[in-house]
Amino acid sequence: MSNAKIRLVGLNKLFHTRFQTIEAVRNVDMEFAAGDFVSIIGPSGCGKSTIIRMIDDLIKPTSGEIFIDGRRVSPHRRIPPEVIRKIGFIFQQPNMYPWMTVRENVMLPLRVFGLRDPEWARHADALIEMTGLREQRHAYPTELSGGSMQRAGVIRAMVHKPDILLMDEPFGALDEMTREQLNLELLDIWRATGKTIVFITHSVQEAVLLSNRVYVMGTNPGRVVDEIAVDLPRPRNLKLIVSDRFAGYCELLTGRIGQVELSQIK
Amino acid sequence: MNWCDHKLSRLPFEPPGSGMDRSGPILTLDKVSKYYEAQNGGELLAVKEVSLGVRDREFICILGPTASGKSTLLKMMGGIEKPTLGTMSLRGEIFEDGIPANKLRNFGFVFQQDNLLPWRTVVKNLRLPLEVFHSAGHGSADRIAEMLTLVGLQDYGDVYPHELSGGMRQRVSLARAMVHDPDILLMDQPLGALDAITRRMLSHELLRISRATRKVMVMVTNNIDEALLLGDRILVLTALPGEIAFEAANDIPAEARNEAIIENARYKALRALLDDIVHAQSEAGRTAGRTGGDGE
Amino acid sequence: MTTTTARQTPPVKGKPLKRKTEPICYIAPIILFVAVVAAWALFVSASGISRTILPSPFAIFREMSKNFVRDILPHLLFTLRVILTGYAVAVPLGILIAAVCSQYRIIIKATTPLIILLVVTPMITMVPLFMLWMGFDSKVRVIVVILQATPIICLNTLTGFTTTEGAKLELMRAMGATRLQTFVKLIFPNALPQVFTGLKLGCIFSTIAAMSADLAAGKEGLGYRIQQYSSLIMTEMAYGTILIVALIGIVLFQIVVMIERRVILWVR
Amino acid sequence: MGLTLEQRRELRRRKDRRDRIVGILAPTFTFVLLLAAWEALVVWLEIPTWQIPRPSSVFAVMFGSFGEFLPHIIRSYSTIIIAFACASVVGVALAAILTNFKALGVALTPYINMLCTTPVITLVPLLLLMFGFGQWVLILAVTLQAFPILNMNASTGFNNVETLKLELMGSLRATRVQTFRHCILPASLPNVFTGMKLSGIFATTACVSSEFSGGNRGLGARIIAYTQFMKMDKAFACIFFVAVIGLFLYTLTSYLETRVVKWKI
């Protein structure tokens, strides 16, 4: 049993609608080492959201196995609570509850998991401090900008100290400048906490800037088309975007996705 | 599917004054400013003394940090908002108090959130401008079909907007803005709310449509790559109050402006330059004690 | 599952997809109805409760079918006519008042509390007064129904007119649309869901108004018959008539709901 | 506009204050105008008091012989307020149960909607027959009329919560109760409060009309009695008292809504 944090072996997922069966994911094998930062990129409809929801056991796979910390997640029973506590899920839209203040939103997982110990509350406040939301922590989410709401979304998924962060196109809805800003902040968080991050994105620059490895997905059926290692120096910063090696990786990835799209049209 | 060589028939009805004189600018703004009265008696300056000339067949891109009044500027050009100070002129005719309603026939406006009427099907949404301009006569059905073909949605005529994806809704919104054949097309971050791949695809389609239709286009955007791909002239506004901080012609040759624009040397230089300018402006905005609210 | 992007292939021509209600939506209520009737019959026969307190369902059915045409039908038609005429006047009246009031902010501010006052004060309190002023014929009851239904329709329509999205108003302004064009093409269609909420409530209020007018005025109408049956301890007929009243209420309500489903096609 | 959070809140507070002042001034003006017009008309056309009383005489009677109205006011107000409270609790609780247990919900909802569209006041004569002339029979009838509309509104709210917000609770594996408390209920509070406002209106209407046919205590019954004895100013006084309770319930619910639903802009 390799020491991979998450291992997906021969994963398949079929969705049966009234008219036809859609093969969302076929025979996907993926591995995420502890502390790894891996991106999944591909056109819409290639099953990347399905895969991330299968890891989090929101969706049960039709066949294939999922190992988290070496322990097999049974396809029949619900995932045990202690394993769920290891995972933080970050959504595409900020998904803040407008009826709670920012601080209450961030502490929601603590209330659901029943972590009453004041030490957890201090941890939540530290996270709020870290992302500069301190003076807005009693504001309501509707009064915040898109960037700040998504920052709150990220730390909400980390407040119960999970080892794994599953991020489903977290910065997709933000404008370019805020997205660059949040990419850097995410890198700082990742470096400081050493969490395993599974990062879904549409943006090639984002994938190359952030991750060690990138899985390129094809569509109908959703499958892994390629796995590209990105060995750019760490720590990474904005200056990197202008360097040639960065542009090289971007072209490689864009080319690879281009081929996928072409094969999709044929 | 490419609709490049699609022949565009002239409209059965000729909009007044459409014989464009090539030389002078079609639309000019002279020291146009916009004040919003705040409750505490003070005034909020959104746009400060912008002077701009829009020439025929020109594609202008307006860049600027999130809160720079660039949307307000575009709304003033489109007659949605009245400027507080300064005059505007359309084909030589001077207007003290913004573009009057009867002249808005020459303008098409594309909003950031597609702004389609949910209770109307796609065809009916396209009929809306024709009905408002009282020209929903005999030629309108073909005109609408033509516009839908132009944006590649000819089979989606009687579908309701909520059944379409974001990208498709934005294409319908673009078709609706052009259905009454306006001379000037104003677009307020048309691709802002779309995901990266659809956005890239639609920006190339916008380029194709602008070359096919030869219309004057003014686009507000916060994406520098889009501005370089589409814009003949690029302006950068300062943070609030919005003032023209930088203006430059985009000298990337037309044939280089396509999918492979990344390799073009001039593109890299201009991108770095614009990157610094826009970042400098948003930095100035932030240090001046204003956190980014939803961009005005 | 992948976020279902809109269908790439165009949908079937013409009719947008309708949500088919699963069969359970029909079976469950029927099962419950049968169970309740059975339990009721069993309870009545087992506990020997006197007929004047709680008659058995079959007795009600028997009595009703016997004298339905002779005793109930004329009153049924009378009350139905009162409800429908009142409602038919209240709908356009309510919408018209809302349209007029929604033109200027200051008028909205001035009239809304007044309309709310009319809504919260049941007009049926005026029934005895109207009886005094205008006698007992059906004209009075129609007025009561109008007075009771119009404010609630007007209030909901007004809310609908005043909550149009700013961006959509800008769209009309970008085309230089006149005030009338903006109202006809944007404000009214946009408010339709809210208008129908008002119509549904108006329908309920009309039924209640008609019934209470019968109770107060007497001489004619289902409400009066029910009061008469209970005073004559003919409980079977009383329960039967109440079921008829309930049916009227639900049928009128469902008609408005069906019209709404035909008119408002664009809600997901 | 790029305004700091504090500035934006200050602007909104000032705007709200200005709206509130205009919000009070304009309606009072129209109200006073109407009363004055009513007064002038009655005086000018010399309409006898027994036909249409003058507002001033109605107010005089309201305060003058308040003692005479008091028992009936207490009777009617208590019926309405108790029934409204019961209806609110039952309506929301039932809606929560029916939306969580699908089979039960599908079976029961049509009958609750039917109860909503049936004037329960027709049931009052029978209920009195069955349970005698107690006040609680009226309370039962008024509750039966008031809770279904709240149940309908609350159920619509509970069923139409954004899937994304439910998915968040799903990702945290929250139990059904936690999901309801933290996500479903707060998200549909606006629907619940709209339902409560309507429920208040139904309660007032049902109470007055039940008193028409049920006994001699309560404002409804007094209205009938006063009209028979041509004491129109007292009849109108009763109507105004009914308006007071109706308005009270409406403003109470709106006030509660602004306190509880703080996050709506």
PDB file of N, CA and C in Angstrom, chain B residues 147-190:
ATOM      1  N   MET B 147     -29.543  37.398 -37.586  1.00  0.00           N
ATOM      2  CA  MET B 147     -28.736  37.701 -36.392  1.00  0.00           C
ATOM      3  C   MET B 147     -28.452  36.407 -35.617  1.00  0.00           C
ATOM      4  N   LEU B 148     -29.446  35.543 -35.536  1.00  0.00           N
ATOM      5  CA  LEU B 148     -29.233  34.287 -34.793  1.00  0.00           C
ATOM      6  C   LEU B 148     -28.188  33.435 -35.505  1.00  0.00           C
ATOM      7  N   THR B 149     -28.233  33.454 -36.853  1.00  0.00           N
ATOM      8  CA  THR B 149     -27.222  32.688 -37.599  1.00  0.00           C
ATOM      9  C   THR B 149     -25.844  33.277 -37.340  1.00  0.00           C
ATOM     10  N   LEU B 150     -25.788  34.610 -37.291  1.00  0.00           N
ATOM     11  CA  LEU B 150     -24.494  35.276 -37.075  1.00  0.00           C
ATOM     12  C   LEU B 150     -23.849  34.787 -35.775  1.00  0.00           C
ATOM     13  N   VAL B 151     -24.679  34.563 -34.726  1.00  0.00           N
ATOM     14  CA  VAL B 151     -24.081  34.119 -33.451  1.00  0.00           C
ATOM     15  C   VAL B 151     -24.229  32.603 -33.290  1.00  0.00           C
ATOM     16  N   GLY B 152     -24.650  31.922 -34.356  1.00  0.00           N
ATOM     17  CA  GLY B 152     -24.639  30.456 -34.318  1.00  0.00           C
ATOM     18  C   GLY B 152     -25.745  29.856 -33.486  1.00  0.00           C
ATOM     19  N   LEU B 153     -26.871  30.568 -33.298  1.00  0.00           N
ATOM     20  CA  LEU B 153     -27.956  29.998 -32.477  1.00  0.00           C
ATOM     21  C   LEU B 153     -29.230  29.889 -33.295  1.00  0.00           C
ATOM     22  N   GLN B 154     -29.084  29.584 -34.606  1.00  0.00           N
ATOM     23  CA  GLN B 154     -30.287  29.615 -35.455  1.00  0.00           C
ATOM     24  C   GLN B 154     -31.307  28.558 -35.033  1.00  0.00           C
ATOM     25  N   ASP B 155     -30.876  27.452 -34.355  1.00  0.00           N
ATOM     26  CA  ASP B 155     -31.864  26.421 -34.001  1.00  0.00           C
ATOM     27  C   ASP B 155     -32.530  26.708 -32.666  1.00  0.00           C
ATOM     28  N   TYR B 156     -32.141  27.786 -31.968  1.00  0.00           N
ATOM     29  CA  TYR B 156     -32.637  27.958 -30.587  1.00  0.00           C
ATOM     30  C   TYR B 156     -33.684  29.051 -30.514  1.00  0.00           C
ATOM     31  N   GLY B 157     -34.361  29.320 -31.640  1.00  0.00           N
ATOM     32  CA  GLY B 157     -35.290  30.443 -31.710  1.00  0.00           C
ATOM     33  C   GLY B 157     -36.337  30.448 -30.606  1.00  0.00           C
ATOM     34  N   ASP B 158     -37.070  29.331 -30.431  1.00  0.00           N
ATOM     35  CA  ASP B 158     -38.171  29.404 -29.465  1.00  0.00           C
ATOM     36  C   ASP B 158     -37.819  28.683 -28.161  1.00  0.00           C
ATOM     37  N   VAL B 159     -36.578  28.935 -27.690  1.00  0.00           N
ATOM     38  CA  VAL B 159     -36.188  28.371 -26.382  1.00  0.00           C
ATOM     39  C   VAL B 159     -36.244  29.510 -25.360  1.00  0.00           C
ATOM     40  N   TYR B 160     -36.485  29.187 -24.107  1.00  0.00           N
ATOM     41  CA  TYR B 160     -36.519  30.243 -23.075  1.00  0.00           C
ATOM     42  C   TYR B 160     -35.110  30.448 -22.516  1.00  0.00           C
ATOM     43  N   PRO B 161     -34.753  31.697 -22.150  1.00  0.00           N
ATOM     44  CA  PRO B 161     -33.384  31.974 -21.675  1.00  0.00           C
ATOM     45  C   PRO B 161     -32.918  31.042 -20.565  1.00  0.00           C
ATOM     46  N   HIS B 162     -33.834  30.644 -19.652  1.00  0.00           N
ATOM     47  CA  HIS B 162     -33.306  29.839 -18.526  1.00  0.00           C
ATOM     48  C   HIS B 162     -32.880  28.454 -19.002  1.00  0.00           C
ATOM     49  N   GLU B 163     -33.194  28.106 -20.280  1.00  0.00           N
ATOM     50  CA  GLU B 163     -32.774  26.785 -20.766  1.00  0.00           C
ATOM     51  C   GLU B 163     -31.426  26.865 -21.483  1.00  0.00           C
ATOM     52  N   LEU B 164     -30.792  28.070 -21.469  1.00  0.00           N
ATOM     53  CA  LEU B 164     -29.527  28.218 -22.208  1.00  0.00           C
ATOM     54  C   LEU B 164     -28.360  28.348 -21.223  1.00  0.00           C
ATOM     55  N   SER B 165     -27.176  28.043 -21.688  1.00  0.00           N
ATOM     56  CA  SER B 165     -25.978  28.216 -20.827  1.00  0.00           C
ATOM     57  C   SER B 165     -25.589  29.690 -20.848  1.00  0.00           C
ATOM     58  N   GLY B 166     -24.701  30.071 -19.931  1.00  0.00           N
ATOM     59  CA  GLY B 166     -24.268  31.466 -19.819  1.00  0.00           C
ATOM     60  C   GLY B 166     -23.723  31.992 -21.133  1.00  0.00           C
ATOM     61  N   GLY B 167     -22.856  31.186 -21.766  1.00  0.00           N
ATOM     62  CA  GLY B 167     -22.250  31.624 -23.023  1.00  0.00           C
ATOM     63  C   GLY B 167     -23.308  31.857 -24.094  1.00  0.00           C
ATOM     64  N   MET B 168     -24.269  30.946 -24.194  1.00  0.00           N
ATOM     65  CA  MET B 168     -25.306  31.088 -25.237  1.00  0.00           C
ATOM     66  C   MET B 168     -26.168  32.306 -24.938  1.00  0.00           C
ATOM     67  N   ARG B 169     -26.483  32.539 -23.653  1.00  0.00           N
ATOM     68  CA  ARG B 169     -27.320  33.719 -23.331  1.00  0.00           C
ATOM     69  C   ARG B 169     -26.589  34.991 -23.732  1.00  0.00           C
ATOM     70  N   GLN B 170     -25.266  34.990 -23.495  1.00  0.00           N
ATOM     71  CA  GLN B 170     -24.515  36.218 -23.827  1.00  0.00           C
ATOM     72  C   GLN B 170     -24.514  36.415 -25.347  1.00  0.00           C
ATOM     73  N   ARG B 171     -24.486  35.334 -26.107  1.00  0.00           N
ATOM     74  CA  ARG B 171     -24.509  35.473 -27.585  1.00  0.00           C
ATOM     75  C   ARG B 171     -25.865  36.025 -28.019  1.00  0.00           C
ATOM     76  N   VAL B 172     -26.950  35.571 -27.350  1.00  0.00           N
ATOM     77  CA  VAL B 172     -28.286  36.107 -27.720  1.00  0.00           C
ATOM     78  C   VAL B 172     -28.319  37.596 -27.409  1.00  0.00           C
ATOM     79  N   SER B 173     -27.701  37.965 -26.256  1.00  0.00           N
ATOM     80  CA  SER B 173     -27.702  39.380 -25.865  1.00  0.00           C
ATOM     81  C   SER B 173     -26.940  40.206 -26.909  1.00  0.00           C
ATOM     82  N   LEU B 174     -25.873  39.622 -27.439  1.00  0.00           N
ATOM     83  CA  LEU B 174     -25.098  40.325 -28.480  1.00  0.00           C
ATOM     84  C   LEU B 174     -25.971  40.471 -29.734  1.00  0.00           C
ATOM     85  N   ALA B 175     -26.632  39.388 -30.121  1.00  0.00           N
ATOM     86  CA  ALA B 175     -27.487  39.443 -31.326  1.00  0.00           C
ATOM     87  C   ALA B 175     -28.586  40.489 -31.130  1.00  0.00           C
ATOM     88  N   ARG B 176     -29.144  40.535 -29.895  1.00  0.00           N
ATOM     89  CA  ARG B 176     -30.228  41.500 -29.656  1.00  0.00           C
ATOM     90  C   ARG B 176     -29.726  42.930 -29.800  1.00  0.00           C
ATOM     91  N   ALA B 177     -28.451  43.154 -29.410  1.00  0.00           N
ATOM     92  CA  ALA B 177     -27.929  44.528 -29.463  1.00  0.00           C
ATOM     93  C   ALA B 177     -27.669  44.941 -30.916  1.00  0.00           C
ATOM     94  N   MET B 178     -27.617  43.961 -31.824  1.00  0.00           N
ATOM     95  CA  MET B 178     -27.274  44.337 -33.221  1.00  0.00           C
ATOM     96  C   MET B 178     -28.473  44.215 -34.159  1.00  0.00           C
ATOM     97  N   VAL B 179     -29.611  43.723 -33.627  1.00  0.00           N
ATOM     98  CA  VAL B 179     -30.723  43.364 -34.526  1.00  0.00           C
ATOM     99  C   VAL B 179     -31.254  44.592 -35.265  1.00  0.00           C
ATOM    100  N   HIS B 180     -31.242  45.779 -34.587  1.00  0.00           N
ATOM    101  CA  HIS B 180     -31.778  46.971 -35.285  1.00  0.00           C
ATOM    102  C   HIS B 180     -30.655  47.699 -36.024  1.00  0.00           C
ATOM    103  N   ASP B 181     -29.570  46.987 -36.330  1.00  0.00           N
ATOM    104  CA  ASP B 181     -28.455  47.506 -37.132  1.00  0.00           C
ATOM    105  C   ASP B 181     -27.975  48.867 -36.627  1.00  0.00           C
ATOM    106  N   PRO B 182     -27.570  48.979 -35.351  1.00  0.00           N
ATOM    107  CA  PRO B 182     -27.090  50.289 -34.859  1.00  0.00           C
ATOM    108  C   PRO B 182     -25.709  50.580 -35.433  1.00  0.00           C
ATOM    109  N   ASP B 183     -25.297  51.838 -35.416  1.00  0.00           N
ATOM    110  CA  ASP B 183     -23.941  52.164 -35.893  1.00  0.00           C
ATOM    111  C   ASP B 183     -22.926  51.860 -34.807  1.00  0.00           C
ATOM    112  N   ILE B 184     -23.331  52.054 -33.534  1.00  0.00           N
ATOM    113  CA  ILE B 184     -22.345  51.939 -32.432  1.00  0.00           C
ATOM    114  C   ILE B 184     -22.793  50.850 -31.466  1.00  0.00           C
ATOM    115  N   LEU B 185     -21.858  49.925 -31.129  1.00  0.00           N
ATOM    116  CA  LEU B 185     -22.186  48.829 -30.205  1.00  0.00           C
ATOM    117  C   LEU B 185     -21.403  49.034 -28.919  1.00  0.00           C
ATOM    118  N   LEU B 186     -22.129  49.166 -27.807  1.00  0.00           N
ATOM    119  CA  LEU B 186     -21.461  49.391 -26.509  1.00  0.00           C
ATOM    120  C   LEU B 186     -21.577  48.111 -25.682  1.00  0.00           C
ATOM    121  N   MET B 187     -20.436  47.633 -25.141  1.00  0.00           N
ATOM    122  CA  MET B 187     -20.472  46.350 -24.399  1.00  0.00           C
ATOM    123  C   MET B 187     -19.847  46.541 -23.031  1.00  0.00           C
ATOM    124  N   ASP B 188     -20.622  46.244 -21.968  1.00  0.00           N
ATOM    125  CA  ASP B 188     -20.132  46.434 -20.597  1.00  0.00           C
ATOM    126  C   ASP B 188     -19.676  45.078 -20.039  1.00  0.00           C
ATOM    127  N   GLN B 189     -18.376  44.827 -20.070  1.00  0.00           N
ATOM    128  CA  GLN B 189     -17.785  43.542 -19.643  1.00  0.00           C
ATOM    129  C   GLN B 189     -18.643  42.368 -20.115  1.00  0.00           C
ATOM    130  N   PRO B 190     -18.841  42.244 -21.446  1.00  0.00           N
ATOM    131  CA  PRO B 190     -19.773  41.215 -21.956  1.00  0.00           C
ATOM    132  C   PRO B 190     -19.355  39.801 -21.562  1.00  0.00           C
TER     133      PRO B 190
END
